[in-house]
Amino acid sequence: MGIDLNFDANREKVGEENGVAVWGPVDPPERLGVHGTHVAVDYDACVADGACLEDCPVDVFTWVDTPGHPESDRKVEPTREDQCIDCMLCVDICPVDAIDVDASRQ
Ligand code: F3S
Ligand code: F3S
């Protein structure tokens, strides 16, 4: 299942990691929530395909290790989401629809 496009309404912000908001619920290492706000990655959907990180024209994403997660042992953190130019490439290329981008989301 891909990212919930209304995650900011349906989830609570539970903290921050690597300067990026985390939307719960979280229960590590199995459940890691959604990371980011303008550029949001559902960590529980991400399978570490990596196309988003390789192809983002402004290098928004950084790998982080997530040992013990059932889908993959690393994920992409949108550490530079403030640089996003809303090209939607990452949204379109992710094979599991783990990313949503919305500049109006706070
Ligand atoms: Fe990068 Fe475009 Fe996504 S700028 S974060 S690939 S919307
Ligand atoms: Fe993960 Fe999709 Fe990127 S699986 S690494 S968010 S292309």
mmCIF file of N, CA and C and ligand atoms in Angstrom:
data_model
loop_
_atom_site.group_PDB
_atom_site.id
_atom_site.type_symbol
_atom_site.label_atom_id
_atom_site.label_comp_id
_atom_site.label_asym_id
_atom_site.label_seq_id
_atom_site.Cartn_x
_atom_site.Cartn_y
_atom_site.Cartn_z
ATOM 1 N N MET A 1 0.842 -1.200 0.000
ATOM 2 C CA MET A 1 0.000 0.000 0.000
ATOM 3 C C MET A 1 0.879 1.252 0.000
ATOM 4 N N GLY A 2 0.526 2.218 -0.802
ATOM 5 C CA GLY A 2 1.315 3.439 -0.890
ATOM 6 C C GLY A 2 1.008 4.421 0.228
ATOM 7 N N ILE A 3 1.624 5.578 0.128
ATOM 8 C CA ILE A 3 1.444 6.611 1.152
ATOM 9 C C ILE A 3 0.001 7.142 1.160
ATOM 10 N N ASP A 4 -0.513 7.403 2.347
ATOM 11 C CA ASP A 4 -1.821 8.040 2.519
ATOM 12 C C ASP A 4 -1.668 9.522 2.156
ATOM 13 N N LEU A 5 -2.365 9.970 1.107
ATOM 14 C CA LEU A 5 -2.219 11.357 0.646
ATOM 15 C C LEU A 5 -2.735 12.364 1.672
ATOM 16 N N ASN A 6 -3.500 11.897 2.636
ATOM 17 C CA ASN A 6 -3.994 12.769 3.717
ATOM 18 C C ASN A 6 -3.318 12.448 5.048
ATOM 19 N N PHE A 7 -2.060 12.016 4.984
ATOM 20 C CA PHE A 7 -1.385 11.595 6.215
ATOM 21 C C PHE A 7 -1.314 12.715 7.242
ATOM 22 N N ASP A 8 -1.224 13.970 6.769
ATOM 23 C CA ASP A 8 -1.083 15.070 7.727
ATOM 24 C C ASP A 8 -2.374 15.303 8.514
ATOM 25 N N ALA A 9 -3.505 14.870 7.965
ATOM 26 C CA ALA A 9 -4.766 14.947 8.703
ATOM 27 C C ALA A 9 -4.999 13.679 9.526
ATOM 28 N N ASN A 10 -4.535 12.553 9.007
ATOM 29 C CA ASN A 10 -4.842 11.265 9.630
ATOM 30 C C ASN A 10 -3.801 10.793 10.639
ATOM 31 N N ARG A 11 -2.666 11.482 10.701
ATOM 32 C CA ARG A 11 -1.598 11.076 11.623
ATOM 33 C C ARG A 11 -1.204 12.257 12.496
ATOM 34 N N GLU A 12 -0.532 11.945 13.593
ATOM 35 C CA GLU A 12 0.006 12.973 14.480
ATOM 36 C C GLU A 12 1.503 13.103 14.238
ATOM 37 N N LYS A 13 1.983 14.346 14.297
ATOM 38 C CA LYS A 13 3.429 14.551 14.234
ATOM 39 C C LYS A 13 4.002 14.120 15.585
ATOM 40 N N VAL A 14 4.918 13.158 15.574
ATOM 41 C CA VAL A 14 5.398 12.596 16.837
ATOM 42 C C VAL A 14 6.839 12.979 17.148
ATOM 43 N N GLY A 15 7.490 13.682 16.244
ATOM 44 C CA GLY A 15 8.867 14.070 16.516
ATOM 45 C C GLY A 15 9.604 14.449 15.263
ATOM 46 N N GLU A 16 10.924 14.377 15.339
ATOM 47 C CA GLU A 16 11.779 14.792 14.234
ATOM 48 C C GLU A 16 13.004 13.878 14.187
ATOM 49 N N GLU A 17 13.424 13.526 12.969
ATOM 50 C CA GLU A 17 14.667 12.778 12.797
ATOM 51 C C GLU A 17 15.424 13.389 11.646
ATOM 52 N N ASN A 18 16.705 13.610 11.819
ATOM 53 C CA ASN A 18 17.546 14.186 10.766
ATOM 54 C C ASN A 18 16.978 15.507 10.258
ATOM 55 N N GLY A 19 16.340 16.275 11.149
ATOM 56 C CA GLY A 19 15.767 17.562 10.778
ATOM 57 C C GLY A 19 14.460 17.463 10.017
ATOM 58 N N VAL A 20 13.858 16.266 9.979
ATOM 59 C CA VAL A 20 12.641 16.020 9.206
ATOM 60 C C VAL A 20 11.525 15.575 10.149
ATOM 61 N N ALA A 21 10.317 16.087 9.954
ATOM 62 C CA ALA A 21 9.186 15.696 10.802
ATOM 63 C C ALA A 21 8.858 14.220 10.617
ATOM 64 N N VAL A 22 8.442 13.573 11.712
ATOM 65 C CA VAL A 22 7.985 12.183 11.666
ATOM 66 C C VAL A 22 6.529 12.144 12.101
ATOM 67 N N TRP A 23 5.703 11.498 11.252
ATOM 68 C CA TRP A 23 4.267 11.369 11.510
ATOM 69 C C TRP A 23 3.980 9.933 11.908
ATOM 70 N N GLY A 24 3.454 9.740 13.101
ATOM 71 C CA GLY A 24 3.235 8.407 13.652
ATOM 72 C C GLY A 24 1.998 7.718 13.091
ATOM 73 N N PRO A 25 1.655 6.569 13.667
ATOM 74 C CA PRO A 25 2.361 5.939 14.776
ATOM 75 C C PRO A 25 3.676 5.283 14.363
ATOM 76 N N VAL A 26 4.602 5.276 15.341
ATOM 77 C CA VAL A 26 5.870 4.587 15.120
ATOM 78 C C VAL A 26 6.082 3.554 16.218
ATOM 79 N N ASP A 27 6.709 2.444 15.849
ATOM 80 C CA ASP A 27 7.048 1.377 16.787
ATOM 81 C C ASP A 27 8.263 0.646 16.221
ATOM 82 N N PRO A 28 9.443 1.283 16.376
ATOM 83 C CA PRO A 28 10.644 0.764 15.733
ATOM 84 C C PRO A 28 11.033 -0.622 16.278
ATOM 85 N N PRO A 29 11.657 -1.478 15.477
ATOM 86 C CA PRO A 29 12.102 -1.179 14.111
ATOM 87 C C PRO A 29 11.067 -1.529 13.040
ATOM 88 N N GLU A 30 9.919 -2.078 13.441
ATOM 89 C CA GLU A 30 8.967 -2.562 12.422
ATOM 90 C C GLU A 30 8.122 -1.449 11.822
ATOM 91 N N ARG A 31 7.815 -0.423 12.605
ATOM 92 C CA ARG A 31 6.893 0.599 12.131
ATOM 93 C C ARG A 31 7.538 1.970 12.304
ATOM 94 N N LEU A 32 7.744 2.686 11.175
ATOM 95 C CA LEU A 32 8.552 3.903 11.218
ATOM 96 C C LEU A 32 7.799 5.156 10.804
ATOM 97 N N GLY A 33 6.561 5.037 10.328
ATOM 98 C CA GLY A 33 5.748 6.208 10.027
ATOM 99 C C GLY A 33 6.116 6.901 8.727
ATOM 100 N N VAL A 34 5.610 8.123 8.587
ATOM 101 C CA VAL A 34 5.868 8.956 7.406
ATOM 102 C C VAL A 34 6.896 10.018 7.790
ATOM 103 N N HIS A 35 7.921 10.187 6.947
ATOM 104 C CA HIS A 35 8.974 11.176 7.207
ATOM 105 C C HIS A 35 8.875 12.312 6.199
ATOM 106 N N GLY A 36 8.823 13.556 6.701
ATOM 107 C CA GLY A 36 8.769 14.730 5.845
ATOM 108 C C GLY A 36 7.374 15.304 5.773
ATOM 109 N N THR A 37 7.288 16.524 5.236
ATOM 110 C CA THR A 37 6.006 17.213 5.177
ATOM 111 C C THR A 37 5.732 17.699 3.757
ATOM 112 N N HIS A 38 6.508 18.629 3.247
ATOM 113 C CA HIS A 38 6.404 19.043 1.841
ATOM 114 C C HIS A 38 6.724 17.851 0.934
ATOM 115 N N VAL A 39 7.852 17.211 1.208
ATOM 116 C CA VAL A 39 8.210 15.939 0.547
ATOM 117 C C VAL A 39 8.094 14.850 1.611
ATOM 118 N N ALA A 40 7.151 13.936 1.426
ATOM 119 C CA ALA A 40 6.861 12.945 2.454
ATOM 120 C C ALA A 40 7.107 11.542 1.933
ATOM 121 N N VAL A 41 7.818 10.735 2.745
ATOM 122 C CA VAL A 41 8.115 9.343 2.395
ATOM 123 C C VAL A 41 7.484 8.441 3.455
ATOM 124 N N ASP A 42 6.660 7.494 3.002
ATOM 125 C CA ASP A 42 6.108 6.503 3.925
ATOM 126 C C ASP A 42 7.167 5.430 4.137
ATOM 127 N N TYR A 43 7.812 5.487 5.297
ATOM 128 C CA TYR A 43 8.906 4.543 5.579
ATOM 129 C C TYR A 43 8.421 3.105 5.621
ATOM 130 N N ASP A 44 7.155 2.906 5.925
ATOM 131 C CA ASP A 44 6.646 1.530 6.015
ATOM 132 C C ASP A 44 6.292 0.972 4.644
ATOM 133 N N ALA A 45 6.244 1.837 3.625
ATOM 134 C CA ALA A 45 6.000 1.393 2.250
ATOM 135 C C ALA A 45 7.297 1.306 1.451
ATOM 136 N N CYS A 46 8.269 2.161 1.742
ATOM 137 C CA CYS A 46 9.525 2.230 0.979
ATOM 138 C C CYS A 46 10.255 0.892 1.006
ATOM 139 N N VAL A 47 10.683 0.447 -0.187
ATOM 140 C CA VAL A 47 11.436 -0.805 -0.309
ATOM 141 C C VAL A 47 12.883 -0.543 -0.749
ATOM 142 N N ALA A 48 13.332 0.709 -0.589
ATOM 143 C CA ALA A 48 14.718 1.095 -0.888
ATOM 144 C C ALA A 48 15.070 0.942 -2.371
ATOM 145 N N ASP A 49 14.113 1.190 -3.225
ATOM 146 C CA ASP A 49 14.381 1.139 -4.673
ATOM 147 C C ASP A 49 15.487 2.117 -5.069
ATOM 148 N N GLY A 50 15.454 3.329 -4.536
ATOM 149 C CA GLY A 50 16.529 4.294 -4.752
ATOM 150 C C GLY A 50 16.384 5.207 -5.955
ATOM 151 N N ALA A 51 15.405 4.961 -6.816
ATOM 152 C CA ALA A 51 15.254 5.801 -8.012
ATOM 153 C C ALA A 51 14.967 7.252 -7.647
ATOM 154 N N CYS A 52 14.229 7.473 -6.589
ATOM 155 C CA CYS A 52 13.909 8.841 -6.163
ATOM 156 C C CYS A 52 15.196 9.599 -5.840
ATOM 157 N N LEU A 53 16.072 8.957 -5.072
ATOM 158 C CA LEU A 53 17.319 9.595 -4.650
ATOM 159 C C LEU A 53 18.236 9.831 -5.844
ATOM 160 N N GLU A 54 18.314 8.856 -6.743
ATOM 161 C CA GLU A 54 19.202 8.985 -7.897
ATOM 162 C C GLU A 54 18.729 10.064 -8.861
ATOM 163 N N ASP A 55 17.428 10.223 -9.003
ATOM 164 C CA ASP A 55 16.893 11.077 -10.064
ATOM 165 C C ASP A 55 16.428 12.462 -9.623
ATOM 166 N N CYS A 56 16.279 12.708 -8.336
ATOM 167 C CA CYS A 56 15.831 14.039 -7.896
ATOM 168 C C CYS A 56 16.839 15.088 -8.384
ATOM 169 N N PRO A 57 16.399 16.089 -9.137
ATOM 170 C CA PRO A 57 17.333 17.054 -9.722
ATOM 171 C C PRO A 57 18.004 17.957 -8.703
ATOM 172 N N VAL A 58 17.469 18.044 -7.500
ATOM 173 C CA VAL A 58 18.070 18.925 -6.491
ATOM 174 C C VAL A 58 18.517 18.161 -5.237
ATOM 175 N N ASP A 59 18.654 16.841 -5.360
ATOM 176 C CA ASP A 59 19.224 16.007 -4.290
ATOM 177 C C ASP A 59 18.548 16.203 -2.928
ATOM 178 N N VAL A 60 17.247 16.042 -2.933
ATOM 179 C CA VAL A 60 16.483 16.201 -1.690
ATOM 180 C C VAL A 60 16.756 15.055 -0.699
ATOM 181 N N PHE A 61 17.037 13.848 -1.230
ATOM 182 C CA PHE A 61 17.038 12.651 -0.377
ATOM 183 C C PHE A 61 18.425 12.206 0.059
ATOM 184 N N THR A 62 18.458 11.592 1.248
ATOM 185 C CA THR A 62 19.669 11.012 1.822
ATOM 186 C C THR A 62 19.312 9.620 2.351
ATOM 187 N N TRP A 63 20.186 8.628 2.164
ATOM 188 C CA TRP A 63 19.932 7.291 2.731
ATOM 189 C C TRP A 63 20.070 7.316 4.237
ATOM 190 N N VAL A 64 19.193 6.607 4.914
ATOM 191 C CA VAL A 64 19.368 6.340 6.347
ATOM 192 C C VAL A 64 19.157 4.835 6.566
ATOM 193 N N ASP A 65 19.891 4.269 7.510
ATOM 194 C CA ASP A 65 19.774 2.846 7.802
ATOM 195 C C ASP A 65 18.574 2.576 8.708
ATOM 196 N N THR A 66 17.838 1.519 8.366
ATOM 197 C CA THR A 66 16.670 1.139 9.171
ATOM 198 C C THR A 66 16.707 -0.371 9.423
ATOM 199 N N PRO A 67 17.734 -0.844 10.143
ATOM 200 C CA PRO A 67 17.861 -2.286 10.363
ATOM 201 C C PRO A 67 16.640 -2.846 11.082
ATOM 202 N N GLY A 68 16.174 -4.009 10.614
ATOM 203 C CA GLY A 68 15.042 -4.660 11.269
ATOM 204 C C GLY A 68 13.691 -4.301 10.709
ATOM 205 N N HIS A 69 13.658 -3.334 9.739
ATOM 206 C CA HIS A 69 12.362 -3.027 9.150
ATOM 207 C C HIS A 69 11.998 -4.121 8.142
ATOM 208 N N PRO A 70 10.725 -4.587 8.152
ATOM 209 C CA PRO A 70 10.351 -5.712 7.291
ATOM 210 C C PRO A 70 10.467 -5.449 5.790
ATOM 211 N N GLU A 71 10.370 -4.222 5.322
ATOM 212 C CA GLU A 71 10.417 -3.949 3.877
ATOM 213 C C GLU A 71 11.828 -3.723 3.346
ATOM 214 N N SER A 72 12.685 -3.076 4.130
ATOM 215 C CA SER A 72 14.051 -2.789 3.667
ATOM 216 C C SER A 72 14.867 -2.234 4.834
ATOM 217 N N ASP A 73 16.193 -2.440 4.739
ATOM 218 C CA ASP A 73 17.057 -2.008 5.843
ATOM 219 C C ASP A 73 17.660 -0.620 5.621
ATOM 220 N N ARG A 74 17.131 0.090 4.609
ATOM 221 C CA ARG A 74 17.448 1.518 4.507
ATOM 222 C C ARG A 74 16.275 2.234 3.832
ATOM 223 N N LYS A 75 16.202 3.518 4.060
ATOM 224 C CA LYS A 75 15.105 4.354 3.546
ATOM 225 C C LYS A 75 15.691 5.682 3.091
ATOM 226 N N VAL A 76 14.889 6.459 2.359
ATOM 227 C CA VAL A 76 15.356 7.781 1.943
ATOM 228 C C VAL A 76 14.715 8.851 2.820
ATOM 229 N N GLU A 77 15.575 9.667 3.424
ATOM 230 C CA GLU A 77 15.119 10.787 4.256
ATOM 231 C C GLU A 77 15.101 12.044 3.399
ATOM 232 N N PRO A 78 13.974 12.784 3.353
ATOM 233 C CA PRO A 78 13.930 14.027 2.565
ATOM 234 C C PRO A 78 14.584 15.189 3.308
ATOM 235 N N THR A 79 15.894 15.046 3.550
ATOM 236 C CA THR A 79 16.613 15.999 4.399
ATOM 237 C C THR A 79 16.678 17.406 3.805
ATOM 238 N N ARG A 80 16.524 17.495 2.484
ATOM 239 C CA ARG A 80 16.585 18.817 1.849
ATOM 240 C C ARG A 80 15.237 19.131 1.177
ATOM 241 N N GLU A 81 14.158 18.818 1.872
ATOM 242 C CA GLU A 81 12.834 19.029 1.275
ATOM 243 C C GLU A 81 12.570 20.509 0.977
ATOM 244 N N ASP A 82 13.275 21.401 1.673
ATOM 245 C CA ASP A 82 13.115 22.835 1.409
ATOM 246 C C ASP A 82 13.641 23.223 0.025
ATOM 247 N N GLN A 83 14.453 22.341 -0.585
ATOM 248 C CA GLN A 83 14.996 22.622 -1.922
ATOM 249 C C GLN A 83 14.102 22.096 -3.047
ATOM 250 N N CYS A 84 13.058 21.350 -2.712
ATOM 251 C CA CYS A 84 12.207 20.677 -3.708
ATOM 252 C C CYS A 84 11.596 21.685 -4.684
ATOM 253 N N ILE A 85 11.638 21.335 -5.969
ATOM 254 C CA ILE A 85 11.074 22.201 -7.006
ATOM 255 C C ILE A 85 9.758 21.629 -7.564
ATOM 256 N N ASP A 86 9.195 20.653 -6.858
ATOM 257 C CA ASP A 86 7.851 20.127 -7.184
ATOM 258 C C ASP A 86 7.754 19.577 -8.605
ATOM 259 N N CYS A 87 8.826 18.938 -9.051
ATOM 260 C CA CYS A 87 8.791 18.362 -10.405
ATOM 261 C C CYS A 87 7.969 17.082 -10.459
ATOM 262 N N MET A 88 7.735 16.452 -9.296
ATOM 263 C CA MET A 88 6.925 15.228 -9.138
ATOM 264 C C MET A 88 7.604 13.977 -9.695
ATOM 265 N N LEU A 89 8.848 14.091 -10.059
ATOM 266 C CA LEU A 89 9.564 12.937 -10.587
ATOM 267 C C LEU A 89 9.617 11.797 -9.579
ATOM 268 N N CYS A 90 9.933 12.113 -8.334
ATOM 269 C CA CYS A 90 10.044 11.062 -7.312
ATOM 270 C C CYS A 90 8.698 10.375 -7.079
ATOM 271 N N VAL A 91 7.635 11.157 -7.101
ATOM 272 C CA VAL A 91 6.287 10.605 -6.899
ATOM 273 C C VAL A 91 5.964 9.618 -8.015
ATOM 274 N N ASP A 92 6.300 10.004 -9.234
ATOM 275 C CA ASP A 92 5.967 9.177 -10.399
ATOM 276 C C ASP A 92 6.854 7.936 -10.506
ATOM 277 N N ILE A 93 8.094 8.039 -10.070
ATOM 278 C CA ILE A 93 9.040 6.949 -10.314
ATOM 279 C C ILE A 93 9.033 5.873 -9.233
ATOM 280 N N CYS A 94 8.584 6.175 -8.055
ATOM 281 C CA CYS A 94 8.623 5.191 -6.964
ATOM 282 C C CYS A 94 7.717 4.002 -7.295
ATOM 283 N N PRO A 95 8.274 2.787 -7.307
ATOM 284 C CA PRO A 95 7.490 1.612 -7.710
ATOM 285 C C PRO A 95 6.404 1.225 -6.717
ATOM 286 N N VAL A 96 6.492 1.715 -5.486
ATOM 287 C CA VAL A 96 5.493 1.340 -4.481
ATOM 288 C C VAL A 96 4.698 2.552 -3.975
ATOM 289 N N ASP A 97 4.785 3.667 -4.706
ATOM 290 C CA ASP A 97 4.015 4.881 -4.356
ATOM 291 C C ASP A 97 4.230 5.314 -2.904
ATOM 292 N N ALA A 98 5.490 5.270 -2.478
ATOM 293 C CA ALA A 98 5.796 5.612 -1.089
ATOM 294 C C ALA A 98 5.938 7.110 -0.851
ATOM 295 N N ILE A 99 5.947 7.940 -1.930
ATOM 296 C CA ILE A 99 6.244 9.373 -1.793
ATOM 297 C C ILE A 99 5.053 10.215 -2.211
ATOM 298 N N ASP A 100 4.822 11.297 -1.454
ATOM 299 C CA ASP A 100 3.900 12.334 -1.919
ATOM 300 C C ASP A 100 4.590 13.686 -1.757
ATOM 301 N N VAL A 101 4.319 14.593 -2.685
ATOM 302 C CA VAL A 101 4.893 15.942 -2.660
ATOM 303 C C VAL A 101 3.753 16.941 -2.759
ATOM 304 N N ASP A 102 3.721 17.873 -1.811
ATOM 305 C CA ASP A 102 2.659 18.890 -1.799
ATOM 306 C C ASP A 102 3.207 20.137 -1.119
ATOM 307 N N ALA A 103 3.463 21.164 -1.933
ATOM 308 C CA ALA A 103 4.083 22.383 -1.421
ATOM 309 C C ALA A 103 3.170 23.118 -0.451
ATOM 310 N N SER A 104 1.872 22.874 -0.490
ATOM 311 C CA SER A 104 0.942 23.596 0.394
ATOM 312 C C SER A 104 0.851 22.946 1.768
ATOM 313 N N ARG A 105 1.413 21.765 1.918
ATOM 314 C CA ARG A 105 1.297 21.061 3.193
ATOM 315 C C ARG A 105 2.285 21.660 4.190
ATOM 316 N N GLN A 106 1.829 21.902 5.397
ATOM 317 C CA GLN A 106 2.673 22.504 6.431
ATOM 318 C C GLN A 106 3.026 21.483 7.493
HETATM 319 FE FE1 F3S B 1 13.027 16.131 -5.976
HETATM 320 FE FE2 F3S B 1 11.196 16.671 -7.736
HETATM 321 FE FE3 F3S B 1 10.716 14.972 -5.786
HETATM 322 S S1 F3S B 1 12.558 18.115 -6.829
HETATM 323 S S2 F3S B 1 11.929 15.716 -4.113
HETATM 324 S S3 F3S B 1 12.196 14.707 -7.416
HETATM 325 S S4 F3S B 1 9.286 16.468 -6.609
HETATM 326 FE FE1 F3S B 2 11.869 4.126 -1.437
HETATM 327 FE FE2 F3S B 2 10.393 4.529 -3.535
HETATM 328 FE FE3 F3S B 2 12.515 5.945 -3.191
HETATM 329 S S1 F3S B 2 10.859 2.560 -2.677
HETATM 330 S S2 F3S B 2 13.895 4.615 -2.084
HETATM 331 S S3 F3S B 2 10.744 5.954 -1.860
HETATM 332 S S4 F3S B 2 11.794 5.182 -5.136
#
